[in-house]
mmCIF file of C-alpha atoms and ligand atoms in Angstrom:
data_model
loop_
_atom_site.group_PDB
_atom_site.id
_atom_site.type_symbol
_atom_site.label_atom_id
_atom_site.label_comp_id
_atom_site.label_asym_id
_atom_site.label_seq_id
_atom_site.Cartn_x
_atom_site.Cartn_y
_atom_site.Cartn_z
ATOM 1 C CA UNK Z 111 7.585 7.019 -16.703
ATOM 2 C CA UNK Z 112 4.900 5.346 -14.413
ATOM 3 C CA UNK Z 113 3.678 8.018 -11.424
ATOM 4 C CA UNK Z 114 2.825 6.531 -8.282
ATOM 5 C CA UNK Z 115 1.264 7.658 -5.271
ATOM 6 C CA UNK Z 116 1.375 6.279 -2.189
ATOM 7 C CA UNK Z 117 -1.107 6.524 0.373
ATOM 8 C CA UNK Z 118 -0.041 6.198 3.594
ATOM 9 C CA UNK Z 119 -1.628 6.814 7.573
ATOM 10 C CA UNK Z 120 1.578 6.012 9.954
ATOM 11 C CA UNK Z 121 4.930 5.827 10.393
ATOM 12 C CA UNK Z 122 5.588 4.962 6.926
ATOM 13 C CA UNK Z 123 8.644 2.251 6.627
ATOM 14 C CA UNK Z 124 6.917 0.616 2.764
ATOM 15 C CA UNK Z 125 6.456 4.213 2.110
ATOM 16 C CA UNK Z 126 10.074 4.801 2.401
ATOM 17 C CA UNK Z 127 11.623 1.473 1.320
ATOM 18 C CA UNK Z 128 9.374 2.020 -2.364
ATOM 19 C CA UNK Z 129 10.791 5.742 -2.883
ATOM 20 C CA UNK Z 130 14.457 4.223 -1.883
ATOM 21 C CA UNK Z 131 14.069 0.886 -4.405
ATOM 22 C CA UNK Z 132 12.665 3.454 -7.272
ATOM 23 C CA UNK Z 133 15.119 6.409 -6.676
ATOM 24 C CA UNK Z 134 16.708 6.464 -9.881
ATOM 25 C CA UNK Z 135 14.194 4.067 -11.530
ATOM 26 C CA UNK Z 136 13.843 4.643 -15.538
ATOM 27 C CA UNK Z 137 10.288 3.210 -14.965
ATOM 28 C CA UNK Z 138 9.007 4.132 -11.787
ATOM 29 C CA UNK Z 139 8.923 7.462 -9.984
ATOM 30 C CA UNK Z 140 7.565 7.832 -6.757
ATOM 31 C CA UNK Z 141 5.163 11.284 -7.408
ATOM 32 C CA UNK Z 142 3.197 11.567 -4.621
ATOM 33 C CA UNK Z 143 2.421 10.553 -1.064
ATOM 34 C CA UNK Z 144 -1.097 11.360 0.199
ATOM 35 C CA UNK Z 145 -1.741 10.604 3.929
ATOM 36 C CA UNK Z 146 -5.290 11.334 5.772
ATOM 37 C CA UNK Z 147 -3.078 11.985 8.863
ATOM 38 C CA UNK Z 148 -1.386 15.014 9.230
ATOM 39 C CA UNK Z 149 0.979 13.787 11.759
ATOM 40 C CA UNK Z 150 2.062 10.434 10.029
ATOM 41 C CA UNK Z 151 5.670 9.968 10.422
ATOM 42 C CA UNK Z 152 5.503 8.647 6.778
ATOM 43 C CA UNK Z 153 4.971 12.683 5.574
ATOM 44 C CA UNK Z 154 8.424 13.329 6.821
ATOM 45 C CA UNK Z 155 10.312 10.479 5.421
ATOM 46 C CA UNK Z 156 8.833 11.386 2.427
ATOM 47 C CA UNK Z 157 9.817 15.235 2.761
ATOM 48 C CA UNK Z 158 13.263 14.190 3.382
ATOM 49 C CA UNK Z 159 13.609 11.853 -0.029
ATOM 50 C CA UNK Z 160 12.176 15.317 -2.143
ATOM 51 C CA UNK Z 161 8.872 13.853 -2.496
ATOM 52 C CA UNK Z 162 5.703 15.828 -2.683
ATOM 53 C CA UNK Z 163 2.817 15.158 0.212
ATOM 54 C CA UNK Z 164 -0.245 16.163 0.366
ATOM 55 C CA UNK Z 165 -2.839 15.603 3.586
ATOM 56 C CA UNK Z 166 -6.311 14.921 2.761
ATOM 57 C CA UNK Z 167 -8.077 14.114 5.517
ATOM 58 C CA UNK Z 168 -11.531 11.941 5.503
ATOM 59 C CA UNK Z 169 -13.991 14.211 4.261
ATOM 60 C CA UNK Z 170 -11.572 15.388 1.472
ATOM 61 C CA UNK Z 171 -10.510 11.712 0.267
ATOM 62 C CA UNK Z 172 -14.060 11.003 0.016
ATOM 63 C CA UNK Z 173 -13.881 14.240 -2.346
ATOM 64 C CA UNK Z 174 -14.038 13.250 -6.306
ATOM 65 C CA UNK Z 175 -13.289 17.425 -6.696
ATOM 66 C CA UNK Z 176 -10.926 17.122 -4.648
ATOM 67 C CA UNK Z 177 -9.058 14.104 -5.146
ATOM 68 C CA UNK Z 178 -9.102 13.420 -8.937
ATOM 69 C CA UNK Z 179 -7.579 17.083 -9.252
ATOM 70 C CA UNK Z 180 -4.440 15.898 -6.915
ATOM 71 C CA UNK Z 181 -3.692 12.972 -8.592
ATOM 72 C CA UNK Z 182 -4.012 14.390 -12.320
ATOM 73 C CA UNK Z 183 -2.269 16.985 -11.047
ATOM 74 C CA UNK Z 184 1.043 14.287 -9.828
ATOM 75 C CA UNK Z 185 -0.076 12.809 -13.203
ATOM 76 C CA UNK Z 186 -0.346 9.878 -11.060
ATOM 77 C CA UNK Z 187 -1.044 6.410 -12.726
ATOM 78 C CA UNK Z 188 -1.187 3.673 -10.119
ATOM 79 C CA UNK Z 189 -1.678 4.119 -6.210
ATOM 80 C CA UNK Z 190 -0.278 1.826 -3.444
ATOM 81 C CA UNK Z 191 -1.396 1.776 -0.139
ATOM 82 C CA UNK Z 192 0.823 1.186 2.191
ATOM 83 C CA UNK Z 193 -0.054 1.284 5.880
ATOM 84 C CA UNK Z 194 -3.474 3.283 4.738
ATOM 85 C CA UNK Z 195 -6.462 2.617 6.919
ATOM 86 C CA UNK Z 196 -9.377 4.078 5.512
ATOM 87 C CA UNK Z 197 -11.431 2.423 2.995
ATOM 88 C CA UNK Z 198 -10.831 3.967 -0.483
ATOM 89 C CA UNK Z 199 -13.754 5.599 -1.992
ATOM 90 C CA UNK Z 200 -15.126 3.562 -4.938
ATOM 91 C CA UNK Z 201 -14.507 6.808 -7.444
ATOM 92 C CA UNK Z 202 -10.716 6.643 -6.975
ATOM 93 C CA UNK Z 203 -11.602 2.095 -7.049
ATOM 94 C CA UNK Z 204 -13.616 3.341 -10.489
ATOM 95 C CA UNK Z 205 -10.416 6.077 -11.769
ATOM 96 C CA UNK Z 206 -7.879 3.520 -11.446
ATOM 97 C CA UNK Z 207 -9.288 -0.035 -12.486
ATOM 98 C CA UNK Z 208 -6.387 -2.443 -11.222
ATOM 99 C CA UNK Z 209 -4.104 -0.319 -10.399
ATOM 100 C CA UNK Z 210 -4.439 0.252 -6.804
ATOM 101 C CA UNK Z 211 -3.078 -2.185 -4.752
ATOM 102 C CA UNK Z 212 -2.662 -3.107 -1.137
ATOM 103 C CA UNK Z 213 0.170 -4.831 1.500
ATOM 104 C CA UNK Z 214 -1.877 -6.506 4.211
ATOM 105 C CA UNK Z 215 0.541 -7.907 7.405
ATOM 106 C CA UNK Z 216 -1.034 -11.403 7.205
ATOM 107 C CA UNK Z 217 -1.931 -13.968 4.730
ATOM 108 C CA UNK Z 218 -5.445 -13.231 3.326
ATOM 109 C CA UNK Z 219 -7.993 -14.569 3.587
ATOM 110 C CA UNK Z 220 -7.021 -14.955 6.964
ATOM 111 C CA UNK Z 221 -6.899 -12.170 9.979
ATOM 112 C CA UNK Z 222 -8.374 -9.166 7.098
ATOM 113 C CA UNK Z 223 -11.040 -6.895 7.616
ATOM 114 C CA UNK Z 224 -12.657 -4.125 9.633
ATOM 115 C CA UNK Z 225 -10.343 -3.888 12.686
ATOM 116 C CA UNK Z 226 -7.540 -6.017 11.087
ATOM 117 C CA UNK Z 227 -4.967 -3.555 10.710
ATOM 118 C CA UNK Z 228 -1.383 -3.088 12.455
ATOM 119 C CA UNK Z 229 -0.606 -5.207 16.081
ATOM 120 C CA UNK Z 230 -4.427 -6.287 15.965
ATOM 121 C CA UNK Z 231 -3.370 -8.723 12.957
ATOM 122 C CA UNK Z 232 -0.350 -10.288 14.635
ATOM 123 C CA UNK Z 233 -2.501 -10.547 17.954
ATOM 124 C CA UNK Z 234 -4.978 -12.587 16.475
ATOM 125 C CA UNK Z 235 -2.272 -14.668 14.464
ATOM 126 C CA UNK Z 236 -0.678 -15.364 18.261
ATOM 127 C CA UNK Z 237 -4.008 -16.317 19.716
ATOM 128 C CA UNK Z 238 -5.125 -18.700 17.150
ATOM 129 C CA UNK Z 239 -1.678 -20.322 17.634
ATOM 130 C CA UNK Z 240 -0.217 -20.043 13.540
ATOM 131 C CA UNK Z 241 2.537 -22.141 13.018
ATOM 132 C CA UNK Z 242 3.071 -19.203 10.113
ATOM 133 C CA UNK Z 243 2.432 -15.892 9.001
ATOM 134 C CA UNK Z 244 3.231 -13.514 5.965
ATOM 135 C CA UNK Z 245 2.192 -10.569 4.062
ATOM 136 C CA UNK Z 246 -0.098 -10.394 1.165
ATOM 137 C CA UNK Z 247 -0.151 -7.720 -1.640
ATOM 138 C CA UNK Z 248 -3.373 -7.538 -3.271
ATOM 139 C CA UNK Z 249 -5.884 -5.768 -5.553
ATOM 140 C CA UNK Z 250 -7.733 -2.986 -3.604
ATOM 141 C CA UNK Z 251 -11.902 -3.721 -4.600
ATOM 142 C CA UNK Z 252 -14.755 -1.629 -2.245
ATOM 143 C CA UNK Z 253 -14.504 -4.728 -0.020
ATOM 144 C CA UNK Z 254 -11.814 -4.528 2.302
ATOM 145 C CA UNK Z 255 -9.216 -6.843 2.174
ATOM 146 C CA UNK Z 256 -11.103 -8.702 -0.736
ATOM 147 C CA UNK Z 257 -9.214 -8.094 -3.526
ATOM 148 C CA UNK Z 258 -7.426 -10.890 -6.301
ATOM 149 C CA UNK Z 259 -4.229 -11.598 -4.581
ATOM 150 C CA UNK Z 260 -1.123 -11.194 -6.179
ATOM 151 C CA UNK Z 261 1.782 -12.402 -4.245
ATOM 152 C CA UNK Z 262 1.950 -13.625 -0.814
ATOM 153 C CA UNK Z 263 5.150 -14.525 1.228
ATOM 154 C CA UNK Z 264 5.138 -16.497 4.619
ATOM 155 C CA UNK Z 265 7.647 -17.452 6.787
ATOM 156 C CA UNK Z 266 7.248 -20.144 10.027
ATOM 157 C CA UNK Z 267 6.622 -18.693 13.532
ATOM 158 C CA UNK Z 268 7.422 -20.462 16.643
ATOM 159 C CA UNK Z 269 5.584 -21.357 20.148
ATOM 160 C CA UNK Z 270 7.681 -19.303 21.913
ATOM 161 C CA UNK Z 271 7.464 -16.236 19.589
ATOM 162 C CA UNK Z 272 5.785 -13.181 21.137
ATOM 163 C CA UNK Z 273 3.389 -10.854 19.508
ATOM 164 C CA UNK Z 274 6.391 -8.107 18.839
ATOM 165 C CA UNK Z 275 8.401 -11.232 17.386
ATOM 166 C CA UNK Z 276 5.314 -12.001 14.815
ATOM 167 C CA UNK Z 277 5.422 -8.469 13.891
ATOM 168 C CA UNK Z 278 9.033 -8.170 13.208
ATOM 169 C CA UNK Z 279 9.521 -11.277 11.114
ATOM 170 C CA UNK Z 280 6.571 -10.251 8.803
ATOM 171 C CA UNK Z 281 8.195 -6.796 8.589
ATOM 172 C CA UNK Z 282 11.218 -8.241 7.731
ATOM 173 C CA UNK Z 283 9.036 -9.461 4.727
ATOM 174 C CA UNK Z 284 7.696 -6.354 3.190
ATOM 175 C CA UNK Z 285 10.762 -5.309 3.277
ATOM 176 C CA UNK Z 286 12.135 -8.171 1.126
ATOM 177 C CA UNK Z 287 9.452 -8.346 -0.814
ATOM 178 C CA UNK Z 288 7.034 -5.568 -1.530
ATOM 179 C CA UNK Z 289 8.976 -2.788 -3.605
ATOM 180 C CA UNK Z 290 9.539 -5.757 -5.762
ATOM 181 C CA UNK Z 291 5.948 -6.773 -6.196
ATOM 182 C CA UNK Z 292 4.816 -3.572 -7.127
ATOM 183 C CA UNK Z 293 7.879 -3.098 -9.666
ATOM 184 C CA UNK Z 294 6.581 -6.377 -11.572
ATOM 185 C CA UNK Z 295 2.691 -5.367 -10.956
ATOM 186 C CA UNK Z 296 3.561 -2.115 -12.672
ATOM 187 C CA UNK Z 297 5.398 -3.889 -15.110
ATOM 188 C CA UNK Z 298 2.663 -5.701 -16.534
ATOM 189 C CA UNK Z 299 0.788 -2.205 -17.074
ATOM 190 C CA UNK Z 300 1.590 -1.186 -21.034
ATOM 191 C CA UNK Z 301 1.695 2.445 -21.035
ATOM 192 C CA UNK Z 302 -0.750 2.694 -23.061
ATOM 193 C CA UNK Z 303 -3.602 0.574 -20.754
ATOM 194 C CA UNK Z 304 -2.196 3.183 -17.623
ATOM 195 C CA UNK Z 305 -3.386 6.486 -20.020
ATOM 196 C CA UNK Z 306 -6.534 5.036 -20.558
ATOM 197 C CA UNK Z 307 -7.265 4.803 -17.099
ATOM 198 C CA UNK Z 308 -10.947 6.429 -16.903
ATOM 199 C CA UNK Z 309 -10.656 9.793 -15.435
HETATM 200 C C1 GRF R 242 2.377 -2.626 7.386
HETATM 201 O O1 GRF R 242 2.492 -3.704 8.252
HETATM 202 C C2 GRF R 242 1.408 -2.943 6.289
HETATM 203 O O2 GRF R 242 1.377 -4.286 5.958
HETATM 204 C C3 GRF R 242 0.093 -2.545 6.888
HETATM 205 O O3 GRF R 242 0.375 -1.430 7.690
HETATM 206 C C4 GRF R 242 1.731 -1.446 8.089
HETATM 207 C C5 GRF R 242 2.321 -0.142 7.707
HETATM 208 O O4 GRF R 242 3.592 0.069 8.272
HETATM 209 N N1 GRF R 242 -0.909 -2.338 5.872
HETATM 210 P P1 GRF R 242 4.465 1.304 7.778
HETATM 211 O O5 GRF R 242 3.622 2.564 7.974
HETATM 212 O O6 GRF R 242 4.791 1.074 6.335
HETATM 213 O O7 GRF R 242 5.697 1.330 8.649
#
């Protein structure tokens, strides 16, 4: 069995969708979620699927003692972000070589970065006009937004479509799309490569 965690900051709808697509999974079990917000709405939609959460705010994710100690702990072997602002300290980026990953609301290159998160992403899409958006799911490198892609999906957006219409049709996409992604990104781990991971 592959252990995930998932790290989270908000209200936690990828966070939910993965723990519902792997409930059951032979492969994949959804360990842990780890949120730097206390409050996230994510921590209770995981409490209500049975899985463990743990809140580690800034100065504790930037904690090798402390964070290397919670994920052997979950036994974890690969980490998704999902809806997770902060950057991710490069000693977790060192731990876990390839095997963290991202879902970005827009198709990178384009609209990532410092301040690129959430309705600021689907703003900027509406203001430079798109005649498309999508979601990426990437590699997670200490450059934000920078890592190898993996999959992308887009779909067409119209004049007429508002900001809040943007954001809903690339929802729409991670939830088509991104349990699915990481299934066949974990899939290509051998078990063997995921124990060997460095810490
Ligand atoms: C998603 O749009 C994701 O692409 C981005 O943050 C948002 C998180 O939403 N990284 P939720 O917390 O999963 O509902």
């Amino acid at each position: 069995m592959i252990n995930i965690a998932i790290f989270v900051s908000g209200s936690g709808s990828n966070c939910e969708n993965l723990i519902k697509y792997f409930a059951g999974s032979q492969r994949v079990n959804c360990a842990l979620v780890v949120s730097n917000k206390a409050d996230a709405y994510a921590l209770v939609r995981a409490q209500n699927h049975g899985v463990p959460t743990a809140v580690t705010p800034k100065p504790q994710l930037n904690d090798a003692d402390v964070m290397l100690p919670l994920l052997r702990q979950y036994h974890i072997d690969f980490i998704v972000l999902a809806g997770f602002l902060p950057l991710v300290p490069d000693f977790l980026i060192d731990a876990y070589p390839r095997r963290i990953i991202n879902i970005h609301p827009a198709l990178l290159p384009k609209y990532g970065g410092k301040g690129m998160w959430g309705h600021h992403v689907h703003e900027a899409v509406k203001a430079a006009g798109e005649t498309e958006t999508g979601m990426t799911v990437h590699y997670v490198t200490p450059v934000c937004d920078s890592g190898e892609i993996i999959a992308q999906f887009r779909c067409p957006l119209s004049p007429d479509d508002t900001v809040d219409d943007i954001a809903e049709k690339e929802h729409q996409l991670e939830m088509a799309h991104f349990p699915h992604v990481v299934d066949q990104c974990i899939a290509t781990l051998s078990k063997r490569e995921v124990l060997n991971a460095t810490f």
